[in-house]
């Protein structure tokens, strides 16, 4: 412990006593979500907060009322009604024990109640529309089949991280120049490639994965490739072609927009694959489960008044509780994921683990991410709302972290001599600790610059990245036909011949449509806390009021800039600072 930290934060022995007590309170488990590290037991003060319960309550009530409206069985209908009324009385009774309210909401988050809708397949897409009673039907239901929507999902949808610019012809995707010219008249395949206007989304990670079980029919999973091009004149991103499997074959044709319902089914296969990768990798793996071991180590290795703990702890509020609800129920065997996804819950957990174990936190840099994927050029790929808005946040968070560190660490030697900080960094990456790739393999935490990179990545992930991938779940994913998480029909084996009924046959049964609606509505529509709004007494010790005020001013400017951008692009509001929570709490 360095001198300036010791003077400001108390004696070494006192701190060791506090930290040892914290280590007994916050213990790792490697069996709950094997082999990943999660919290063994959630302390009472880390469970769902009263404010969070108040925020989610309206969504819970509407969800219960929607079930009641759909239920045909009189007894079940009355049961849903009774549960909703009971919950409303709980909310009205301020003397009701917090523990009882927490348990009620936790039970709802299991998503294992009897659905009001039947387990039959839909007879028309209107059947999905009729699932929305007290829950409002999202606008995407009107144009979910459109090519423009399909392209825009890559730029501002739930999983806007998949585009990769093509630098050369991909042998797995033998699209002919003639086919390309038919899709974009006046453009030339070779010229588009040379000018860097071609982009691929690749879902190879799903190849050969275990499918889930369904009592109403076989589920199917594919690992498609989808090609997009920026139009040479309009600069709009256009869908060009889709191949449903990785390897070219006579029964694995390349579909284009000229292929009628076969093309529509191919788009649905891409959306299913994108939804699975989104939920398992981009969302659960690279936000929820990435942050949990970092949060555990923060509580275990720092005394509460350490400056890094003061900075990070607000960004972990609610994370342990919502993650426990996920691994105990959603991704457990037989849980909602097993029912809803085309893949098994075991496979979903495996995807999350694979994503996490391939992530190196010290290399996480948003601007570099877009450069590496060839999607950083605003002129070459205009309209990429996620990129444009997220970079504003990344830069603002980085400035805030840098100023905060300047106020608390005078030099690199202060970093290397801070025992609590060094223990924290090493524990996160340890096999007996967080089990994630945190520091470079050949060094320890040696500089303020490296600490700045780590803290920027952590805070960005807890707030902005999670907001970007969580909150589209209601507007863009709760209507199952727009992004079904299971496919109930094989991919077409020829370019022509499919009908509207074949497309409808791809869809899940109505009870799964209801489950997807409820998940999207509750999880994608509950915002608690706001980025930058720390408690007034959050930061003790060195004065950080000026850099904090600057950070808040930056967020106000970002709000204004995004609002202005939305006047001339498809509206993208998920990264308005007023809509970005401080932590992963839903």
Coordinates of C-alpha atoms in Angstrom, one line a residue:
X1 CA 0.0 0.0 0.0
X2 CA 1.4 3.3 -1.0
X3 CA 1.8 6.2 1.4
X4 CA -0.9 8.4 0.0
X5 CA -3.4 5.6 0.0
X6 CA -2.5 4.5 3.5
X7 CA -2.9 8.0 4.9
X8 CA -6.2 8.5 3.2
X9 CA -7.7 5.1 3.7
X10 CA -6.6 3.8 7.1
X11 CA -4.1 1.4 8.6
X12 CA -3.0 -1.8 6.7
X13 CA -4.2 -4.1 9.5
X14 CA -7.6 -2.5 9.7
X15 CA -8.0 -2.9 6.0
X16 CA -6.9 -6.5 6.0
X17 CA -9.5 -7.3 8.6
X18 CA -12.2 -5.6 6.5
X19 CA -11.1 -7.4 3.3
X20 CA -11.0 -10.8 5.0
X21 CA -14.6 -10.4 6.1
X22 CA -15.5 -9.4 2.6
X23 CA -13.8 -12.6 1.2
X24 CA -16.0 -14.7 3.5
X25 CA -19.1 -12.9 2.3
X26 CA -18.3 -13.0 -1.4
X27 CA -17.2 -16.5 -2.5
X28 CA -16.7 -17.9 -6.0
X29 CA -18.6 -20.9 -7.2
X30 CA -17.4 -22.9 -10.2
X31 CA -20.3 -25.4 -10.2
X32 CA -23.4 -23.1 -10.5
X33 CA -22.4 -22.2 -14.1
X34 CA -19.5 -24.6 -14.7
X35 CA -16.7 -23.9 -15.5
X36 CA -17.3 -20.2 -15.1
X37 CA -17.0 -18.1 -11.9
X38 CA -20.1 -16.7 -10.4
X39 CA -21.1 -15.7 -6.8
X40 CA -21.8 -18.6 -4.6
X41 CA -24.5 -16.9 -2.4
X42 CA -25.9 -13.4 -2.8
X43 CA -25.7 -11.3 0.4
X44 CA -29.0 -9.7 1.4
X45 CA -27.6 -6.2 0.5
X46 CA -26.8 -7.3 -3.0
X47 CA -30.3 -8.7 -3.7
X48 CA -32.9 -6.8 -5.8
X49 CA -33.2 -3.3 -4.3
X50 CA -36.5 -1.7 -3.4
X51 CA -36.1 0.9 -6.2
X52 CA -35.5 -1.8 -8.7
X53 CA -38.5 -3.7 -7.6
X54 CA -40.6 -0.6 -7.9
X55 CA -39.3 -0.1 -11.4
X56 CA -40.1 -3.6 -12.6
X57 CA -43.5 -3.9 -10.9
X58 CA -45.5 -2.3 -13.7
X59 CA -44.0 -4.7 -16.2
X60 CA -44.8 -7.7 -14.0
X61 CA -48.4 -6.6 -13.5
X62 CA -48.9 -6.1 -17.2
X63 CA -47.4 -9.4 -18.0
X64 CA -49.7 -11.2 -15.5
X65 CA -52.7 -9.3 -16.9
X66 CA -51.6 -10.4 -20.4
X67 CA -51.5 -14.0 -19.4
X68 CA -55.0 -13.6 -17.8
X69 CA -56.4 -12.1 -21.1
X70 CA -55.0 -15.0 -23.1
X71 CA -56.0 -17.8 -20.8
X72 CA -59.1 -19.8 -21.9
X73 CA -59.2 -22.2 -18.9
X74 CA -61.4 -20.5 -16.3
X75 CA -59.5 -21.8 -13.3
X76 CA -56.1 -20.8 -14.7
X77 CA -57.6 -17.4 -15.7
X78 CA -58.7 -16.8 -12.1
X79 CA -55.3 -17.9 -10.8
X80 CA -53.5 -15.4 -13.0
X81 CA -55.9 -12.7 -11.9
X82 CA -55.4 -13.6 -8.2
X83 CA -51.6 -13.5 -8.5
X84 CA -51.8 -10.1 -10.2
X85 CA -54.1 -8.7 -7.5
X86 CA -51.9 -10.1 -4.8
X87 CA -48.8 -8.4 -6.3
X88 CA -50.7 -5.1 -6.5
X89 CA -51.6 -5.4 -2.8
X90 CA -48.0 -6.1 -2.0
X91 CA -46.9 -2.9 -3.8
X92 CA -49.5 -0.9 -1.9
X93 CA -48.5 -2.2 1.5
X94 CA -45.3 -0.4 2.4
X95 CA -45.0 -2.6 5.5
X96 CA -44.7 -5.7 3.4
X97 CA -41.3 -7.3 4.0
X98 CA -38.8 -6.6 1.2
X99 CA -37.9 -10.3 1.2
X100 CA -41.4 -11.3 0.3
X101 CA -41.6 -8.8 -2.6
X102 CA -38.2 -10.0 -3.9
X103 CA -39.4 -13.6 -3.9
X104 CA -42.5 -12.8 -5.8
X105 CA -40.6 -11.0 -8.6
X106 CA -37.9 -13.8 -8.6
X107 CA -40.7 -16.3 -9.2
X108 CA -42.0 -14.3 -12.1
X109 CA -38.5 -14.1 -13.6
X110 CA -38.4 -17.9 -13.8
X111 CA -40.7 -17.6 -16.8
X112 CA -42.0 -21.1 -16.1
X113 CA -45.7 -20.3 -15.5
X114 CA -48.3 -21.9 -17.7
X115 CA -48.8 -19.8 -20.8
X116 CA -52.2 -18.4 -21.7
X117 CA -51.7 -19.2 -25.4
X118 CA -52.1 -22.8 -26.7
X119 CA -49.1 -24.9 -27.7
X120 CA -50.5 -25.1 -31.3
X121 CA -48.7 -23.8 -34.4
X122 CA -50.1 -20.5 -35.8
X123 CA -52.5 -20.5 -38.6
X124 CA -51.6 -16.9 -39.6
X125 CA -49.2 -14.2 -38.5
X126 CA -52.2 -12.5 -36.9
X127 CA -52.1 -15.2 -34.3
X128 CA -48.9 -13.6 -33.0
X129 CA -50.4 -10.2 -33.1
X130 CA -53.3 -11.4 -30.9
X131 CA -50.8 -12.5 -28.2
X132 CA -50.4 -8.8 -27.3
X133 CA -53.3 -7.7 -25.1
X134 CA -52.2 -5.5 -22.2
X135 CA -48.7 -5.5 -23.6
X136 CA -48.5 -3.2 -26.6
X137 CA -47.8 -4.7 -30.0
X138 CA -44.4 -3.3 -31.1
X139 CA -44.3 -1.5 -34.5
X140 CA -41.9 -4.1 -36.0
X141 CA -44.9 -6.3 -36.4
X142 CA -45.9 -4.2 -39.4
X143 CA -42.8 -4.5 -41.5
X144 CA -40.8 -7.5 -40.1
X145 CA -40.5 -9.0 -43.5
X146 CA -38.9 -6.0 -45.2
X147 CA -35.4 -6.1 -46.6
X148 CA -34.8 -2.6 -45.2
X149 CA -35.5 -3.8 -41.7
X150 CA -33.3 -6.9 -42.2
X151 CA -30.4 -4.7 -43.2
X152 CA -31.0 -2.1 -40.4
X153 CA -30.9 -4.9 -37.8
X154 CA -27.2 -5.3 -38.6
X155 CA -26.6 -1.6 -37.9
X156 CA -28.9 -0.9 -35.0
X157 CA -30.6 -4.1 -34.0
X158 CA -30.2 -6.3 -30.9
X159 CA -26.8 -7.7 -32.1
X160 CA -25.1 -4.9 -34.0
X161 CA -21.6 -6.3 -33.8
X162 CA -21.6 -9.0 -36.5
X163 CA -20.7 -7.0 -39.7
X164 CA -17.2 -7.7 -41.1
X165 CA -16.0 -6.0 -44.3
X166 CA -14.8 -8.4 -47.0
X167 CA -11.3 -7.9 -48.0
X168 CA -11.2 -10.8 -50.5
X169 CA -13.6 -13.4 -52.0
X170 CA -14.7 -15.9 -49.5
X171 CA -14.5 -19.4 -51.0
X172 CA -17.4 -20.6 -48.8
X173 CA -19.8 -18.2 -50.5
X174 CA -19.6 -18.6 -54.3
X175 CA -21.9 -15.9 -55.4
X176 CA -21.6 -15.2 -59.1
X177 CA -21.1 -11.7 -60.5
X178 CA -24.3 -12.2 -62.5
X179 CA -26.3 -12.9 -59.4
X180 CA -24.9 -9.9 -57.6
X181 CA -25.7 -7.6 -60.6
X182 CA -29.3 -8.8 -60.6
X183 CA -29.7 -7.8 -56.9
X184 CA -28.0 -4.4 -57.3
X185 CA -28.4 -3.3 -61.0
X186 CA -25.7 -1.1 -62.2
X187 CA -23.2 -2.3 -59.6
X188 CA -20.3 -4.7 -60.3
X189 CA -19.2 -7.4 -57.8
X190 CA -15.5 -6.9 -58.3
X191 CA -15.8 -3.1 -58.0
X192 CA -17.8 -3.4 -54.8
X193 CA -15.2 -5.7 -53.4
X194 CA -12.3 -3.4 -54.4
X195 CA -14.1 -0.3 -53.0
X196 CA -14.7 -2.1 -49.7
X197 CA -18.5 -2.0 -49.9
X198 CA -19.2 -5.6 -49.2
X199 CA -19.9 -6.9 -45.7
X200 CA -20.5 -10.4 -44.3
X201 CA -22.2 -11.7 -41.2
X202 CA -20.9 -15.2 -40.3
X203 CA -22.6 -17.5 -37.7
X204 CA -20.1 -20.3 -37.9
X205 CA -20.1 -20.5 -34.1
X206 CA -23.5 -22.3 -34.4
X207 CA -22.2 -25.0 -36.7
X208 CA -22.9 -28.5 -35.4
X209 CA -24.4 -27.2 -32.1
X210 CA -26.9 -29.4 -30.1
X211 CA -30.5 -28.7 -30.9
X212 CA -33.2 -28.4 -28.3
X213 CA -36.3 -30.4 -27.7
X214 CA -39.9 -29.5 -28.6
X215 CA -43.1 -31.5 -28.1
X216 CA -44.6 -30.0 -31.3
X217 CA -41.9 -30.8 -33.8
X218 CA -38.2 -30.9 -34.5
X219 CA -36.2 -27.7 -34.0
X220 CA -33.5 -26.8 -36.5
X221 CA -30.3 -24.7 -36.2
X222 CA -28.2 -23.4 -39.0
X223 CA -24.9 -21.5 -39.2
X224 CA -25.6 -19.1 -42.1
X225 CA -23.6 -16.6 -44.0
X226 CA -25.2 -13.3 -45.1
X227 CA -23.8 -10.8 -47.6
X228 CA -24.6 -7.1 -47.6
X229 CA -23.5 -4.3 -49.8
X230 CA -23.4 -0.5 -49.6
X231 CA -25.1 0.9 -52.6
X232 CA -22.7 2.9 -54.7
X233 CA -25.1 5.8 -55.1
X234 CA -27.6 5.9 -52.2
X235 CA -25.0 4.5 -49.7
X236 CA -27.7 2.4 -48.1
X237 CA -26.8 -1.0 -46.7
X238 CA -28.6 -3.6 -48.8
X239 CA -29.0 -7.4 -48.2
X240 CA -27.6 -9.3 -51.2
X241 CA -27.4 -13.0 -50.6
X242 CA -27.7 -15.7 -47.9
X243 CA -26.3 -19.2 -47.6
X244 CA -28.0 -21.2 -44.8
X245 CA -25.0 -23.5 -44.1
X246 CA -21.3 -22.9 -44.1
X247 CA -20.3 -25.3 -47.0
X248 CA -21.5 -24.8 -50.6
X249 CA -23.5 -27.7 -51.9
X250 CA -26.3 -28.4 -54.4
X251 CA -28.8 -28.6 -51.6
X252 CA -27.4 -25.5 -49.9
X253 CA -28.1 -22.8 -52.6
X254 CA -27.3 -19.1 -52.2
X255 CA -30.6 -17.2 -51.9
X256 CA -31.1 -13.6 -53.1
X257 CA -34.1 -11.1 -52.9
X258 CA -35.3 -12.5 -56.2
X259 CA -36.2 -15.8 -54.7
X260 CA -39.6 -15.0 -53.2
X261 CA -40.6 -16.9 -50.1
X262 CA -37.4 -18.9 -50.2
X263 CA -35.5 -15.6 -49.6
X264 CA -37.9 -14.7 -46.8
X265 CA -37.2 -18.0 -45.1
X266 CA -33.5 -17.6 -45.5
X267 CA -33.7 -14.2 -43.8
X268 CA -35.6 -15.8 -41.0
X269 CA -32.8 -18.3 -40.6
X270 CA -30.3 -15.5 -40.3
X271 CA -32.5 -13.7 -37.7
X272 CA -32.8 -16.9 -35.7
X273 CA -29.0 -17.4 -35.8
X274 CA -28.4 -13.7 -34.9
X275 CA -30.8 -14.0 -32.0
X276 CA -29.1 -17.0 -30.6
X277 CA -25.6 -15.5 -30.9
X278 CA -27.0 -12.3 -29.4
X279 CA -28.6 -13.9 -26.4
X280 CA -25.8 -16.4 -25.6
X281 CA -22.7 -14.6 -26.7
X282 CA -23.0 -10.9 -27.1
X283 CA -25.5 -10.4 -24.3
X284 CA -25.2 -13.1 -21.6
X285 CA -21.6 -14.1 -22.3
X286 CA -19.9 -10.7 -23.0
X287 CA -21.8 -8.5 -20.6
X288 CA -23.5 -10.4 -17.7
X289 CA -21.1 -13.2 -17.2
X290 CA -18.0 -11.2 -18.1
X291 CA -18.7 -8.6 -15.4
X292 CA -19.7 -10.9 -12.6
X293 CA -16.2 -12.2 -11.7
X294 CA -14.8 -8.7 -11.9
X295 CA -17.5 -7.5 -9.5
X296 CA -16.8 -10.4 -7.1
X297 CA -13.1 -9.6 -7.0
X298 CA -13.9 -5.9 -6.4
X299 CA -15.9 -6.7 -3.3
X300 CA -13.3 -9.2 -2.1
X301 CA -10.0 -7.4 -2.7
X302 CA -10.8 -3.7 -1.9
X303 CA -11.8 -2.1 1.4
X304 CA -15.0 -0.2 0.6
X305 CA -13.3 3.2 0.7
X306 CA -10.6 2.3 -1.9
X307 CA -10.9 4.8 -4.8
X308 CA -11.3 2.0 -7.4
X309 CA -14.0 0.3 -5.3
X310 CA -15.8 3.7 -5.0
X311 CA -15.6 4.1 -8.8
X312 CA -16.8 0.6 -9.7
X313 CA -19.3 -0.6 -7.1
X314 CA -22.2 1.6 -8.5
X315 CA -21.7 -0.1 -11.8
X316 CA -22.3 -3.5 -10.2
X317 CA -25.6 -2.7 -8.6
X318 CA -28.1 -5.5 -9.2
X319 CA -25.7 -7.6 -11.3
X320 CA -25.4 -10.6 -8.9
X321 CA -29.2 -10.8 -8.5
X322 CA -30.1 -10.7 -12.1
X323 CA -27.4 -13.1 -13.1
X324 CA -28.5 -15.6 -10.4
X325 CA -32.0 -15.4 -11.8
X326 CA -30.5 -16.2 -15.3
X327 CA -28.3 -19.2 -14.4
X328 CA -30.8 -20.6 -11.8
X329 CA -33.8 -20.5 -14.2
X330 CA -33.4 -19.1 -17.7
X331 CA -30.4 -21.1 -18.8
X332 CA -30.8 -24.1 -16.5
X333 CA -31.8 -27.5 -18.0
X334 CA -35.6 -27.4 -18.6
X335 CA -35.7 -23.6 -18.2
X336 CA -37.0 -20.9 -20.5
X337 CA -34.0 -21.2 -22.9
X338 CA -34.5 -25.0 -23.3
X339 CA -38.1 -24.3 -24.3
X340 CA -37.7 -21.2 -26.4
X341 CA -34.3 -21.6 -28.2
X342 CA -33.5 -23.9 -31.1
X343 CA -30.5 -25.0 -29.1
X344 CA -30.4 -26.7 -25.8
X345 CA -29.7 -24.9 -22.5
X346 CA -26.5 -26.8 -22.2
X347 CA -25.4 -25.6 -25.7
X348 CA -26.4 -22.0 -24.8
X349 CA -24.3 -22.1 -21.6
X350 CA -21.4 -23.5 -23.7
X351 CA -21.7 -20.6 -26.2
X352 CA -21.6 -18.1 -23.3
X353 CA -18.5 -19.8 -21.9
X354 CA -16.8 -20.0 -25.3
X355 CA -17.4 -16.2 -25.8
X356 CA -16.2 -15.4 -22.3
X357 CA -13.1 -17.5 -22.6
X358 CA -12.1 -15.9 -25.9
X359 CA -12.4 -12.4 -24.4
X360 CA -9.3 -10.5 -23.2
X361 CA -10.4 -7.5 -21.2
X362 CA -7.0 -5.7 -21.5
X363 CA -7.6 -5.8 -25.3
X364 CA -11.1 -4.5 -25.2
X365 CA -11.2 -1.2 -27.1
X366 CA -14.3 -0.2 -28.9
X367 CA -12.6 2.0 -31.5
X368 CA -10.2 -0.8 -32.3
X369 CA -13.1 -3.3 -32.5
X370 CA -14.6 -1.4 -35.4
X371 CA -11.2 -0.9 -37.1
X372 CA -10.5 -4.6 -36.8
X373 CA -13.9 -5.5 -38.5
X374 CA -13.5 -2.8 -41.2
X375 CA -16.6 -1.0 -40.0
X376 CA -15.0 2.1 -38.6
X377 CA -15.2 4.4 -41.7
X378 CA -18.3 6.6 -41.4
X379 CA -18.2 7.4 -45.1
X380 CA -17.8 3.9 -46.3
X381 CA -20.6 2.5 -44.0
X382 CA -22.9 5.4 -43.1
X383 CA -25.9 4.9 -40.9
X384 CA -24.2 2.5 -38.4
X385 CA -26.0 4.0 -35.4
X386 CA -24.6 1.6 -32.8
X387 CA -21.1 2.5 -33.9
X388 CA -21.6 6.2 -34.1
X389 CA -23.4 6.5 -30.7
X390 CA -21.4 4.0 -28.7
X391 CA -18.1 5.7 -29.6
X392 CA -19.4 8.9 -28.1
X393 CA -19.9 7.1 -24.8
X394 CA -16.6 5.3 -25.0
X395 CA -14.7 8.5 -25.4
X396 CA -16.6 10.2 -22.5
X397 CA -16.1 7.3 -20.2
X398 CA -12.4 7.1 -21.0
X399 CA -12.0 10.9 -20.2
X400 CA -13.8 10.4 -16.9
X401 CA -11.7 7.4 -15.9
X402 CA -8.5 9.2 -16.9
X403 CA -9.3 12.3 -14.8
X404 CA -10.4 10.1 -11.9
X405 CA -7.1 8.2 -12.0
X406 CA -5.1 11.5 -12.2
X407 CA -6.9 12.6 -9.0
X408 CA -6.0 9.4 -7.2
X409 CA -2.7 8.1 -8.6
X410 CA 0.2 10.4 -9.1
X411 CA 2.4 8.0 -11.1
X412 CA 2.8 4.4 -12.4
X413 CA 4.6 3.5 -9.2
X414 CA 1.5 4.4 -7.2
X415 CA -0.3 1.8 -9.3
X416 CA 2.3 -0.9 -8.9
X417 CA 2.6 -0.3 -5.1
X418 CA -1.1 -0.4 -4.4
X419 CA -1.4 -3.9 -2.9
X420 CA -5.2 -4.0 -3.0
X421 CA -5.3 -3.0 -6.6
X422 CA -2.6 -5.6 -7.6
X423 CA -4.5 -8.3 -5.7
X424 CA -7.7 -7.4 -7.5
X425 CA -6.1 -7.5 -10.9
X426 CA -4.4 -10.9 -10.3
X427 CA -7.5 -12.5 -8.7
X428 CA -9.7 -11.7 -11.6
X429 CA -7.5 -13.7 -13.9
X430 CA -6.6 -16.5 -11.5
X431 CA -7.9 -20.0 -11.8
X432 CA -8.9 -19.8 -8.1
X433 CA -10.5 -16.4 -8.8
X434 CA -12.4 -14.9 -11.7
X435 CA -11.1 -17.2 -14.4
X436 CA -11.1 -14.6 -17.2
X437 CA -8.4 -13.1 -19.3
X438 CA -7.8 -9.8 -17.6
X439 CA -4.2 -8.8 -17.8
X440 CA -1.6 -9.4 -20.6
X441 CA -0.1 -12.8 -20.0
X442 CA 3.4 -11.5 -19.7
X443 CA 2.9 -8.7 -17.1
X444 CA 1.0 -7.5 -14.1
X445 CA -0.9 -4.2 -13.7
X446 CA 2.1 -2.0 -14.3
X447 CA 0.8 1.4 -15.3
X448 CA -2.0 4.0 -15.1
X449 CA -2.4 3.6 -18.8
X450 CA -3.3 -0.1 -18.5
X451 CA -5.5 0.6 -15.5
X452 CA -7.3 3.2 -17.5
X453 CA -8.0 0.8 -20.4
X454 CA -9.3 -1.8 -18.0
X455 CA -11.6 0.5 -16.1
X456 CA -12.9 2.1 -19.3
X457 CA -13.8 -1.3 -20.7
X458 CA -15.5 -2.4 -17.5
X459 CA -17.6 0.7 -17.0
X460 CA -18.5 0.8 -20.8
X461 CA -19.6 -2.8 -20.7
X462 CA -21.7 -2.4 -17.5
X463 CA -23.6 0.5 -18.9
X464 CA -23.5 1.3 -22.6
X465 CA -22.8 -2.1 -24.2
X466 CA -25.4 -3.8 -22.0
X467 CA -27.9 -1.1 -22.9
X468 CA -27.3 -1.6 -26.6
X469 CA -27.9 -5.3 -26.5
X470 CA -30.5 -5.6 -23.8
X471 CA -33.1 -2.9 -24.5
X472 CA -33.9 -3.9 -28.1
X473 CA -35.4 -7.1 -26.7
X474 CA -38.8 -5.6 -26.4
X475 CA -39.2 -3.4 -29.5
X476 CA -37.3 -5.7 -31.9
X477 CA -37.4 -9.2 -30.5
X478 CA -40.6 -9.7 -28.4
X479 CA -42.6 -10.2 -31.6
X480 CA -41.4 -13.7 -32.5
X481 CA -41.8 -13.5 -36.3
X482 CA -39.3 -10.6 -36.4
X483 CA -36.6 -12.7 -34.8
X484 CA -37.7 -16.2 -33.9
X485 CA -35.3 -18.0 -31.5
X486 CA -36.3 -21.4 -32.8
X487 CA -36.9 -22.7 -36.3
X488 CA -39.4 -25.4 -36.8
X489 CA -38.8 -26.1 -40.5
X490 CA -35.8 -27.2 -42.5
X491 CA -34.0 -24.6 -44.7
X492 CA -35.1 -24.7 -48.3
X493 CA -32.9 -26.9 -50.5
X494 CA -33.7 -25.1 -53.7
X495 CA -34.0 -21.4 -54.7
X496 CA -37.7 -21.5 -55.6
X497 CA -40.9 -23.2 -54.6
X498 CA -41.6 -22.1 -51.0
X499 CA -45.0 -20.7 -50.1
X500 CA -46.3 -18.3 -47.4
X501 CA -47.4 -21.4 -45.5
X502 CA -43.8 -22.8 -45.6
X503 CA -42.7 -19.5 -44.1
X504 CA -45.4 -19.7 -41.4
X505 CA -44.3 -23.3 -40.6
X506 CA -40.9 -22.0 -39.6
X507 CA -42.5 -20.2 -36.7
X508 CA -42.7 -21.4 -33.1
X509 CA -46.0 -22.5 -31.5
X510 CA -48.0 -19.8 -29.9
X511 CA -47.1 -20.5 -26.3
X512 CA -43.5 -20.0 -27.2
X513 CA -44.4 -16.8 -29.0
X514 CA -46.0 -15.7 -25.7
X515 CA -42.9 -16.7 -23.7
X516 CA -40.7 -14.7 -26.1
X517 CA -43.1 -11.7 -25.8
X518 CA -42.9 -11.9 -21.9
X519 CA -39.1 -12.2 -21.9
X520 CA -38.7 -9.3 -24.3
X521 CA -41.2 -7.1 -22.5
X522 CA -39.9 -7.5 -19.0
X523 CA -36.2 -7.8 -19.6
X524 CA -36.0 -5.3 -22.5
X525 CA -38.3 -2.7 -20.9
X526 CA -37.0 -2.2 -17.4
X527 CA -34.6 0.7 -16.8
X528 CA -33.2 1.2 -13.4
X529 CA -30.4 3.8 -12.6
X530 CA -28.8 6.1 -15.1
X531 CA -25.2 6.4 -16.2
X532 CA -23.3 9.2 -14.5
X533 CA -25.8 9.7 -11.7
X534 CA -23.6 8.6 -8.8
X535 CA -24.8 9.2 -5.2
X536 CA -23.8 12.7 -3.9
X537 CA -21.5 11.0 -1.2
X538 CA -20.1 8.3 -3.5
X539 CA -16.6 9.6 -3.8
X540 CA -14.6 10.2 -0.6
X541 CA -11.0 11.2 -0.4
X542 CA -9.5 13.3 -3.2
X543 CA -11.9 15.7 -4.8
X544 CA -13.2 14.5 -8.2
X545 CA -16.1 17.0 -8.4
X546 CA -14.7 18.8 -11.4
X547 CA -14.1 15.7 -13.6
X548 CA -17.4 14.2 -12.5
X549 CA -19.2 17.5 -13.5
X550 CA -17.4 17.3 -16.9
X551 CA -18.5 13.7 -17.4
X552 CA -22.1 14.7 -16.7
X553 CA -21.8 17.6 -19.1
X554 CA -20.4 15.2 -21.8
X555 CA -23.4 13.0 -21.3
X556 CA -25.8 15.9 -21.8
X557 CA -23.9 16.8 -25.0
X558 CA -24.2 13.2 -26.2
X559 CA -27.9 13.2 -25.5
X560 CA -28.3 16.3 -27.7
X561 CA -26.1 14.9 -30.4
X562 CA -28.0 11.6 -30.6
X563 CA -31.3 13.3 -30.6
X564 CA -30.1 15.5 -33.5
X565 CA -28.9 12.4 -35.4
X566 CA -32.2 10.7 -35.0
X567 CA -33.8 13.5 -37.1
X568 CA -32.0 12.2 -40.2
X569 CA -31.7 8.4 -39.7
X570 CA -33.9 5.5 -38.5
X571 CA -34.5 6.3 -34.8
X572 CA -32.0 4.7 -32.5
X573 CA -32.7 5.6 -28.9
X574 CA -31.1 2.8 -26.9
X575 CA -27.9 4.8 -26.3
X576 CA -29.4 8.1 -25.3
X577 CA -27.6 8.7 -22.0
X578 CA -31.0 9.1 -20.3
X579 CA -31.8 5.5 -21.4
X580 CA -28.5 3.9 -20.3
X581 CA -28.4 2.4 -16.8
X582 CA -25.4 2.6 -14.6
X583 CA -25.2 -1.2 -14.2
X584 CA -26.3 -4.6 -15.5
X585 CA -29.4 -5.0 -13.4
X586 CA -31.9 -6.6 -15.8

